[in-house]
mmCIF file of N, CA and C in Angstrom:
data_model
loop_
_atom_site.group_PDB
_atom_site.id
_atom_site.type_symbol
_atom_site.label_atom_id
_atom_site.label_comp_id
_atom_site.label_asym_id
_atom_site.label_seq_id
_atom_site.Cartn_x
_atom_site.Cartn_y
_atom_site.Cartn_z
ATOM 1 N N MET A 723 91.667 104.570 127.458
ATOM 2 C CA MET A 723 90.327 104.678 126.442
ATOM 3 C C MET A 723 91.093 104.062 125.314
ATOM 4 N N LYS A 724 90.065 103.512 123.908
ATOM 5 C CA LYS A 724 90.581 103.365 122.944
ATOM 6 C C LYS A 724 91.112 104.415 121.516
ATOM 7 N N VAL A 725 92.148 104.318 120.924
ATOM 8 C CA VAL A 725 91.983 105.268 120.382
ATOM 9 C C VAL A 725 91.381 105.041 118.669
ATOM 10 N N THR A 726 90.547 105.318 117.858
ATOM 11 C CA THR A 726 90.242 104.992 116.827
ATOM 12 C C THR A 726 91.104 105.992 115.259
ATOM 13 N N GLY A 727 91.092 105.435 114.802
ATOM 14 C CA GLY A 727 91.755 106.715 113.314
ATOM 15 C C GLY A 727 90.790 107.513 113.497
ATOM 16 N N GLU A 728 89.635 107.874 114.221
ATOM 17 C CA GLU A 728 88.584 109.561 113.664
ATOM 18 C C GLU A 728 89.620 109.900 115.001
ATOM 19 N N ASP A 729 90.445 109.716 116.196
ATOM 20 C CA ASP A 729 90.995 110.674 116.668
ATOM 21 C C ASP A 729 92.083 110.559 116.623
ATOM 22 N N VAL A 730 92.879 109.938 115.819
ATOM 23 C CA VAL A 730 94.135 110.066 114.756
ATOM 24 C C VAL A 730 93.735 111.606 114.226
ATOM 25 N N ARG A 731 92.737 111.439 112.923
ATOM 26 C CA ARG A 731 92.089 112.315 112.402
ATOM 27 C C ARG A 731 92.259 113.447 112.475
ATOM 28 N N ALA A 732 91.481 113.997 113.733
ATOM 29 C CA ALA A 732 90.864 114.738 114.458
ATOM 30 C C ALA A 732 92.308 115.525 114.313
ATOM 31 N N PHE A 733 93.218 114.896 115.362
ATOM 32 C CA PHE A 733 94.546 115.606 115.675
ATOM 33 C C PHE A 733 95.548 116.333 115.498
ATOM 34 N N VAL A 734 95.629 114.863 113.556
ATOM 35 C CA VAL A 734 96.641 115.121 113.298
ATOM 36 C C VAL A 734 96.079 117.005 112.223
ATOM 37 N N LEU A 735 94.860 116.898 111.923
ATOM 38 C CA LEU A 735 94.289 117.735 110.823
ATOM 39 C C LEU A 735 93.872 119.066 112.194
ATOM 40 N N SER A 736 94.481 119.076 112.966
ATOM 41 C CA SER A 736 94.408 119.828 114.249
ATOM 42 C C SER A 736 96.009 120.805 113.966
ATOM 43 N N LEU A 737 97.019 120.330 113.140
ATOM 44 C CA LEU A 737 98.069 120.602 113.124
ATOM 45 C C LEU A 737 98.079 122.196 111.576
ATOM 46 N N PRO A 738 99.236 122.530 112.473
ATOM 47 C CA PRO A 738 99.190 123.772 111.175
ATOM 48 C C PRO A 738 99.487 123.128 109.543
ATOM 49 N N GLU A 739 99.336 123.178 108.904
ATOM 50 C CA GLU A 739 99.920 123.713 107.480
ATOM 51 C C GLU A 739 99.229 122.174 107.279
ATOM 52 N N THR A 740 98.885 120.986 107.562
ATOM 53 C CA THR A 740 98.161 119.923 108.145
ATOM 54 C C THR A 740 97.082 119.361 106.605
ATOM 55 N N VAL A 741 97.160 118.390 105.455
ATOM 56 C CA VAL A 741 96.524 117.884 104.926
ATOM 57 C C VAL A 741 96.290 116.328 104.595
ATOM 58 N N GLU A 742 95.149 116.194 104.422
ATOM 59 C CA GLU A 742 95.256 114.581 104.677
ATOM 60 C C GLU A 742 94.772 114.480 102.749
ATOM 61 N N GLN A 743 94.368 113.198 102.209
ATOM 62 C CA GLN A 743 95.288 112.957 101.115
ATOM 63 C C GLN A 743 94.177 111.248 101.155
ATOM 64 N N PHE A 744 94.411 110.657 99.467
ATOM 65 C CA PHE A 744 94.279 109.135 99.805
ATOM 66 C C PHE A 744 95.190 108.972 98.720
ATOM 67 N N ALA A 745 96.263 107.781 98.843
ATOM 68 C CA ALA A 745 97.148 107.158 98.450
ATOM 69 C C ALA A 745 98.031 105.748 99.087
ATOM 70 N N TRP A 746 98.484 104.620 98.205
ATOM 71 C CA TRP A 746 98.376 103.455 97.957
ATOM 72 C C TRP A 746 96.852 102.700 98.725
ATOM 73 N N GLY A 747 95.696 103.093 99.038
ATOM 74 C CA GLY A 747 94.758 102.048 99.880
ATOM 75 C C GLY A 747 94.981 103.021 100.756
ATOM 76 N N MET A 748 94.854 103.899 100.863
ATOM 77 C CA MET A 748 94.624 104.294 103.398
ATOM 78 C C MET A 748 94.521 105.991 102.517
ATOM 79 N N PRO A 749 94.054 106.018 103.656
ATOM 80 C CA PRO A 749 94.565 108.046 104.023
ATOM 81 C C PRO A 749 96.422 107.976 104.551
ATOM 82 N N ILE A 750 96.769 109.678 104.358
ATOM 83 C CA ILE A 750 97.526 109.747 104.716
ATOM 84 C C ILE A 750 98.189 111.095 104.384
ATOM 85 N N PHE A 751 98.696 111.356 105.384
ATOM 86 C CA PHE A 751 98.745 112.929 105.859
ATOM 87 C C PHE A 751 100.476 113.612 106.205
ATOM 88 N N LYS A 752 99.874 115.664 105.716
ATOM 89 C CA LYS A 752 101.295 115.202 105.013
ATOM 90 C C LYS A 752 101.258 117.019 105.326
ATOM 91 N N VAL A 753 102.711 117.228 105.868
ATOM 92 C CA VAL A 753 102.960 118.532 106.430
ATOM 93 C C VAL A 753 103.737 119.430 105.781
ATOM 94 N N ALA A 754 102.600 120.595 104.914
ATOM 95 C CA ALA A 754 103.747 121.174 103.852
ATOM 96 C C ALA A 754 104.568 120.719 102.541
ATOM 97 N N GLY A 755 103.683 119.437 102.302
ATOM 98 C CA GLY A 755 103.986 118.738 101.397
ATOM 99 C C GLY A 755 104.919 117.594 101.175
ATOM 100 N N LYS A 756 105.311 117.560 102.896
ATOM 101 C CA LYS A 756 106.467 116.266 103.746
ATOM 102 C C LYS A 756 105.316 114.983 104.288
ATOM 103 N N LEU A 757 105.231 114.708 103.667
ATOM 104 C CA LEU A 757 104.246 112.866 104.757
ATOM 105 C C LEU A 757 104.953 112.426 105.807
ATOM 106 N N PHE A 758 103.875 112.213 106.271
ATOM 107 C CA PHE A 758 104.681 112.210 107.944
ATOM 108 C C PHE A 758 103.899 111.349 108.803
ATOM 109 N N LEU A 759 102.648 110.859 108.278
ATOM 110 C CA LEU A 759 101.556 109.930 108.713
ATOM 111 C C LEU A 759 101.062 109.474 107.835
ATOM 112 N N THR A 760 100.954 107.819 107.826
ATOM 113 C CA THR A 760 99.511 107.074 107.496
ATOM 114 C C THR A 760 98.473 106.590 108.454
ATOM 115 N N LEU A 761 97.607 105.399 107.527
ATOM 116 C CA LEU A 761 96.058 105.060 108.452
ATOM 117 C C LEU A 761 96.262 103.807 107.972
ATOM 118 N N PRO A 762 97.245 103.218 108.012
ATOM 119 C CA PRO A 762 97.051 101.963 107.310
ATOM 120 C C PRO A 762 95.894 100.219 108.458
ATOM 121 N N GLU A 763 95.941 99.226 107.218
ATOM 122 C CA GLU A 763 95.464 98.494 108.501
ATOM 123 C C GLU A 763 94.020 98.579 109.192
ATOM 124 N N GLU A 764 93.214 99.438 107.885
ATOM 125 C CA GLU A 764 91.644 99.453 107.931
ATOM 126 C C GLU A 764 91.457 100.804 109.657
ATOM 127 N N GLU A 765 92.884 101.547 109.448
ATOM 128 C CA GLU A 765 92.418 102.772 110.578
ATOM 129 C C GLU A 765 92.871 102.188 111.934
ATOM 130 N N THR A 766 93.340 101.102 111.771
ATOM 131 C CA THR A 766 93.696 100.250 113.247
ATOM 132 C C THR A 766 94.509 100.286 114.228
ATOM 133 N N SER A 767 95.700 100.924 112.472
ATOM 134 C CA SER A 767 96.929 100.980 113.060
ATOM 135 C C SER A 767 97.550 102.684 112.732
ATOM 136 N N MET A 768 98.321 102.714 112.733
ATOM 137 C CA MET A 768 99.095 104.780 112.203
ATOM 138 C C MET A 768 100.597 103.738 111.985
ATOM 139 N N ALA A 769 101.772 104.588 110.989
ATOM 140 C CA ALA A 769 102.429 104.559 110.335
ATOM 141 C C ALA A 769 103.181 106.257 110.500
ATOM 142 N N VAL A 770 104.095 106.382 111.440
ATOM 143 C CA VAL A 770 104.893 107.616 112.198
ATOM 144 C C VAL A 770 105.893 108.253 111.475
ATOM 145 N N ARG A 771 106.639 108.668 111.190
ATOM 146 C CA ARG A 771 108.384 108.578 111.300
ATOM 147 C C ARG A 771 108.886 109.156 112.975
ATOM 148 N N CYS A 772 109.161 107.726 112.450
ATOM 149 C CA CYS A 772 110.717 107.989 113.589
ATOM 150 C C CYS A 772 111.722 107.968 113.267
ATOM 151 N N PRO A 773 112.838 107.917 113.641
ATOM 152 C CA PRO A 773 114.199 107.960 113.365
ATOM 153 C C PRO A 773 114.832 106.670 113.816
ATOM 154 N N ILE A 774 115.931 105.918 112.936
ATOM 155 C CA ILE A 774 116.136 104.294 113.155
ATOM 156 C C ILE A 774 116.402 104.119 114.015
ATOM 157 N N LEU A 775 117.523 104.698 115.192
ATOM 158 C CA LEU A 775 117.162 104.141 116.660
ATOM 159 C C LEU A 775 116.203 104.188 117.680
ATOM 160 N N ASP A 776 115.762 105.369 117.525
ATOM 161 C CA ASP A 776 114.551 105.330 118.770
ATOM 162 C C ASP A 776 113.729 105.028 118.272
ATOM 163 N N ARG A 777 113.287 104.130 117.106
ATOM 164 C CA ARG A 777 112.226 103.389 116.480
ATOM 165 C C ARG A 777 112.563 101.582 116.815
ATOM 166 N N ASP A 778 113.764 101.290 116.988
ATOM 167 C CA ASP A 778 114.217 100.193 117.081
ATOM 168 C C ASP A 778 114.380 99.785 119.029
ATOM 169 N N GLU A 779 114.496 100.946 119.582
ATOM 170 C CA GLU A 779 114.392 101.060 121.288
ATOM 171 C C GLU A 779 112.843 100.966 120.925
ATOM 172 N N LEU A 780 111.828 101.433 120.489
ATOM 173 C CA LEU A 780 111.102 101.406 121.042
ATOM 174 C C LEU A 780 109.965 99.974 120.736
ATOM 175 N N VAL A 781 110.449 98.914 119.885
ATOM 176 C CA VAL A 781 109.705 98.483 119.538
ATOM 177 C C VAL A 781 110.218 97.439 120.006
ATOM 178 N N VAL A 782 111.697 97.421 120.282
ATOM 179 C CA VAL A 782 112.388 96.203 121.809
ATOM 180 C C VAL A 782 111.671 96.546 123.384
ATOM 181 N N ALA A 783 111.512 98.419 123.600
ATOM 182 C CA ALA A 783 111.112 97.770 124.843
ATOM 183 C C ALA A 783 109.243 97.356 125.089
ATOM 184 N N GLU A 784 108.414 98.108 123.677
ATOM 185 C CA GLU A 784 106.835 97.579 123.575
ATOM 186 C C GLU A 784 106.547 97.103 122.395
ATOM 187 N N PRO A 785 106.841 96.141 122.266
ATOM 188 C CA PRO A 785 106.381 95.057 121.146
ATOM 189 C C PRO A 785 104.749 94.512 120.187
ATOM 190 N N ASP A 786 103.983 95.290 121.626
ATOM 191 C CA ASP A 786 102.579 95.403 121.449
ATOM 192 C C ASP A 786 101.935 96.203 121.225
ATOM 193 N N LYS A 787 103.410 97.688 121.052
ATOM 194 C CA LYS A 787 102.598 98.619 120.600
ATOM 195 C C LYS A 787 102.838 98.750 119.376
ATOM 196 N N PHE A 788 104.341 98.924 119.104
ATOM 197 C CA PHE A 788 105.577 99.246 118.180
ATOM 198 C C PHE A 788 105.808 98.200 117.387
ATOM 199 N N TRP A 789 106.058 98.407 116.415
ATOM 200 C CA TRP A 789 106.647 96.880 115.345
ATOM 201 C C TRP A 789 107.378 98.206 114.000
ATOM 202 N N ILE A 790 107.701 97.086 113.458
ATOM 203 C CA ILE A 790 107.963 97.271 111.742
ATOM 204 C C ILE A 790 107.717 97.126 110.358
ATOM 205 N N ALA A 791 107.339 97.761 109.479
ATOM 206 C CA ALA A 791 106.771 96.786 108.409
ATOM 207 C C ALA A 791 107.546 95.848 107.626
ATOM 208 N N ALA A 792 107.554 95.151 106.943
ATOM 209 C CA ALA A 792 108.465 94.797 106.431
ATOM 210 C C ALA A 792 109.206 95.825 105.330
ATOM 211 N N HIS A 793 108.421 96.636 104.421
ATOM 212 C CA HIS A 793 108.838 97.702 103.263
ATOM 213 C C HIS A 793 109.688 98.057 104.120
ATOM 214 N N GLU A 794 109.493 98.746 105.556
ATOM 215 C CA GLU A 794 109.730 100.103 106.338
ATOM 216 C C GLU A 794 110.985 100.184 106.681
ATOM 217 N N ALA A 795 111.126 98.782 106.751
ATOM 218 C CA ALA A 795 112.826 97.967 107.535
ATOM 219 C C ALA A 795 114.270 99.077 107.257
ATOM 220 N N GLY A 796 113.729 99.914 106.473
ATOM 221 C CA GLY A 796 115.137 100.208 106.186
ATOM 222 C C GLY A 796 115.251 102.055 106.460
ATOM 223 N N ASN A 797 113.811 102.281 106.248
ATOM 224 C CA ASN A 797 112.803 103.940 106.396
ATOM 225 C C ASN A 797 112.930 103.970 108.072
ATOM 226 N N ALA A 798 112.609 105.603 108.148
ATOM 227 C CA ALA A 798 113.046 105.834 109.768
ATOM 228 C C ALA A 798 111.396 105.820 109.445
ATOM 229 N N TRP A 799 110.241 104.872 109.309
ATOM 230 C CA TRP A 799 109.650 104.975 110.205
ATOM 231 C C TRP A 799 109.451 103.441 111.013
ATOM 232 N N VAL A 800 107.530 104.017 111.560
ATOM 233 C CA VAL A 800 107.823 103.142 112.953
ATOM 234 C C VAL A 800 106.071 103.225 112.778
ATOM 235 N N ARG A 801 105.574 101.321 113.421
ATOM 236 C CA ARG A 801 103.792 101.652 113.554
ATOM 237 C C ARG A 801 103.316 100.844 114.529
ATOM 238 N N VAL A 802 102.214 101.828 114.985
ATOM 239 C CA VAL A 802 101.595 102.079 116.612
ATOM 240 C C VAL A 802 100.121 101.589 116.336
ATOM 241 N N ARG A 803 100.608 100.722 116.844
ATOM 242 C CA ARG A 803 99.125 99.957 117.643
ATOM 243 C C ARG A 803 97.972 101.138 117.837
ATOM 244 N N LEU A 804 96.964 101.221 117.674
ATOM 245 C CA LEU A 804 96.117 102.211 118.070
ATOM 246 C C LEU A 804 95.175 101.541 119.370
ATOM 247 N N ALA A 805 95.002 100.770 119.535
ATOM 248 C CA ALA A 805 94.278 99.663 120.949
ATOM 249 C C ALA A 805 95.048 99.999 121.812
ATOM 250 N N ALA A 806 96.385 99.917 121.559
ATOM 251 C CA ALA A 806 97.266 99.831 122.586
ATOM 252 C C ALA A 806 98.623 100.969 122.852
ATOM 253 N N LEU A 807 98.152 102.453 122.876
ATOM 254 C CA LEU A 807 98.531 104.192 123.080
ATOM 255 C C LEU A 807 97.655 103.793 124.730
ATOM 256 N N ASP A 808 98.782 104.088 125.272
ATOM 257 C CA ASP A 808 97.824 104.447 126.857
ATOM 258 C C ASP A 808 96.418 105.214 126.705
ATOM 259 N N ASP A 809 96.476 106.882 126.387
ATOM 260 C CA ASP A 809 95.686 107.389 126.493
ATOM 261 C C ASP A 809 95.860 108.612 125.610
ATOM 262 N N ARG A 810 94.618 109.740 125.159
ATOM 263 C CA ARG A 810 95.207 110.662 124.050
ATOM 264 C C ARG A 810 96.312 111.093 124.117
ATOM 265 N N ALA A 811 96.882 111.788 125.447
ATOM 266 C CA ALA A 811 98.443 112.655 125.346
ATOM 267 C C ALA A 811 99.340 111.804 124.617
ATOM 268 N N GLU A 812 99.618 110.479 124.758
ATOM 269 C CA GLU A 812 100.215 109.578 124.356
ATOM 270 C C GLU A 812 100.129 109.481 122.970
ATOM 271 N N LEU A 813 99.077 109.243 122.359
ATOM 272 C CA LEU A 813 98.754 109.515 120.726
ATOM 273 C C LEU A 813 99.415 110.902 119.897
ATOM 274 N N GLU A 814 98.673 112.294 121.373
ATOM 275 C CA GLU A 814 99.457 113.754 120.492
ATOM 276 C C GLU A 814 100.972 113.434 120.858
ATOM 277 N N ALA A 815 101.747 112.962 121.650
ATOM 278 C CA ALA A 815 103.515 112.745 121.752
ATOM 279 C C ALA A 815 103.725 112.178 120.578
ATOM 280 N N ILE A 816 103.202 111.453 119.959
ATOM 281 C CA ILE A 816 103.757 110.513 118.963
ATOM 282 C C ILE A 816 103.491 110.999 117.986
ATOM 283 N N VAL A 817 102.727 111.480 117.426
ATOM 284 C CA VAL A 817 101.931 112.637 116.312
ATOM 285 C C VAL A 817 102.560 113.431 116.329
ATOM 286 N N THR A 818 102.580 114.395 117.258
ATOM 287 C CA THR A 818 103.586 115.251 117.347
ATOM 288 C C THR A 818 104.665 115.166 116.652
ATOM 289 N N ASP A 819 105.416 114.634 117.122
ATOM 290 C CA ASP A 819 107.201 114.545 117.520
ATOM 291 C C ASP A 819 107.543 113.418 115.207
ATOM 292 N N SER A 820 106.230 113.644 115.098
ATOM 293 C CA SER A 820 106.724 112.684 113.560
ATOM 294 C C SER A 820 105.959 113.919 112.662
ATOM 295 N N TRP A 821 105.172 115.010 113.217
ATOM 296 C CA TRP A 821 104.863 116.196 112.558
ATOM 297 C C TRP A 821 105.658 116.734 112.213
ATOM 298 N N ARG A 822 106.376 116.624 113.326
ATOM 299 C CA ARG A 822 107.874 117.731 114.093
ATOM 300 C C ARG A 822 109.290 117.486 112.674
ATOM 301 N N LEU A 823 109.708 116.245 112.629
ATOM 302 C CA LEU A 823 110.329 115.246 111.554
ATOM 303 C C LEU A 823 110.038 116.094 110.380
ATOM 304 N N ALA A 824 108.630 116.182 110.010
ATOM 305 C CA ALA A 824 108.518 116.738 108.560
ATOM 306 C C ALA A 824 108.372 118.095 108.431
ATOM 307 N N ALA A 825 107.846 119.051 109.334
ATOM 308 C CA ALA A 825 108.071 120.214 108.906
ATOM 309 C C ALA A 825 109.060 120.872 108.893
ATOM 310 N N PRO A 826 108.623 122.289 107.719
ATOM 311 C CA PRO A 826 109.436 122.650 107.602
ATOM 312 C C PRO A 826 110.500 123.994 108.780
ATOM 313 N N ARG A 827 111.615 123.869 108.829
ATOM 314 C CA ARG A 827 112.252 124.823 109.471
ATOM 315 C C ARG A 827 111.462 126.303 110.107
ATOM 316 N N ALA A 828 110.712 126.813 109.293
ATOM 317 C CA ALA A 828 110.246 127.969 109.673
ATOM 318 C C ALA A 828 108.193 127.591 110.348
ATOM 319 N N LEU A 829 108.094 126.892 109.803
ATOM 320 C CA LEU A 829 107.014 125.979 110.408
ATOM 321 C C LEU A 829 106.903 125.986 111.947
ATOM 322 N N LEU A 830 108.107 125.234 111.619
ATOM 323 C CA LEU A 830 108.613 124.602 113.080
ATOM 324 C C LEU A 830 108.616 125.522 114.489
ATOM 325 N N GLU A 831 109.388 127.050 114.181
ATOM 326 C CA GLU A 831 109.833 128.259 114.983
ATOM 327 C C GLU A 831 108.549 128.929 114.683
ATOM 328 N N ASP A 832 107.365 128.972 113.721
ATOM 329 C CA ASP A 832 106.368 129.328 114.200
ATOM 330 C C ASP A 832 105.488 129.007 115.292
ATOM 331 N N ALA A 833 105.752 127.473 115.445
ATOM 332 C CA ALA A 833 104.865 126.377 116.443
ATOM 333 C C ALA A 833 105.101 126.689 117.613
ATOM 334 N N ASP A 834 106.726 126.907 117.782
ATOM 335 C CA ASP A 834 107.318 127.368 118.952
ATOM 336 C C ASP A 834 106.612 129.072 119.337
ATOM 337 N N GLN A 835 106.852 129.443 118.780
ATOM 338 C CA GLN A 835 106.036 130.486 119.459
ATOM 339 C C GLN A 835 104.852 131.182 120.198
#
């Protein structure tokens, strides 16, 4: 299954309190005002929040799928090539993890119920 920017957008916007905006020449997505995902490179990849240690492990383990943009090297973000994703379940897991890192605690508690 080839994952597209529209697949990303559809799932992202199904998450609570998520909005799409446009900044830096690309679509960006926020939860409760906090950025958690962007769709750069003509929507062929996405940038998501990811703890730096986890990010580094992902890049080493699957360099064809994950990489670090030079300007994000010091930040807790990783890039994901959409065409390299295994399936929609993998897309949803990655996006949900990023959303959870940005979402406020009260929203997470509501989502977990």
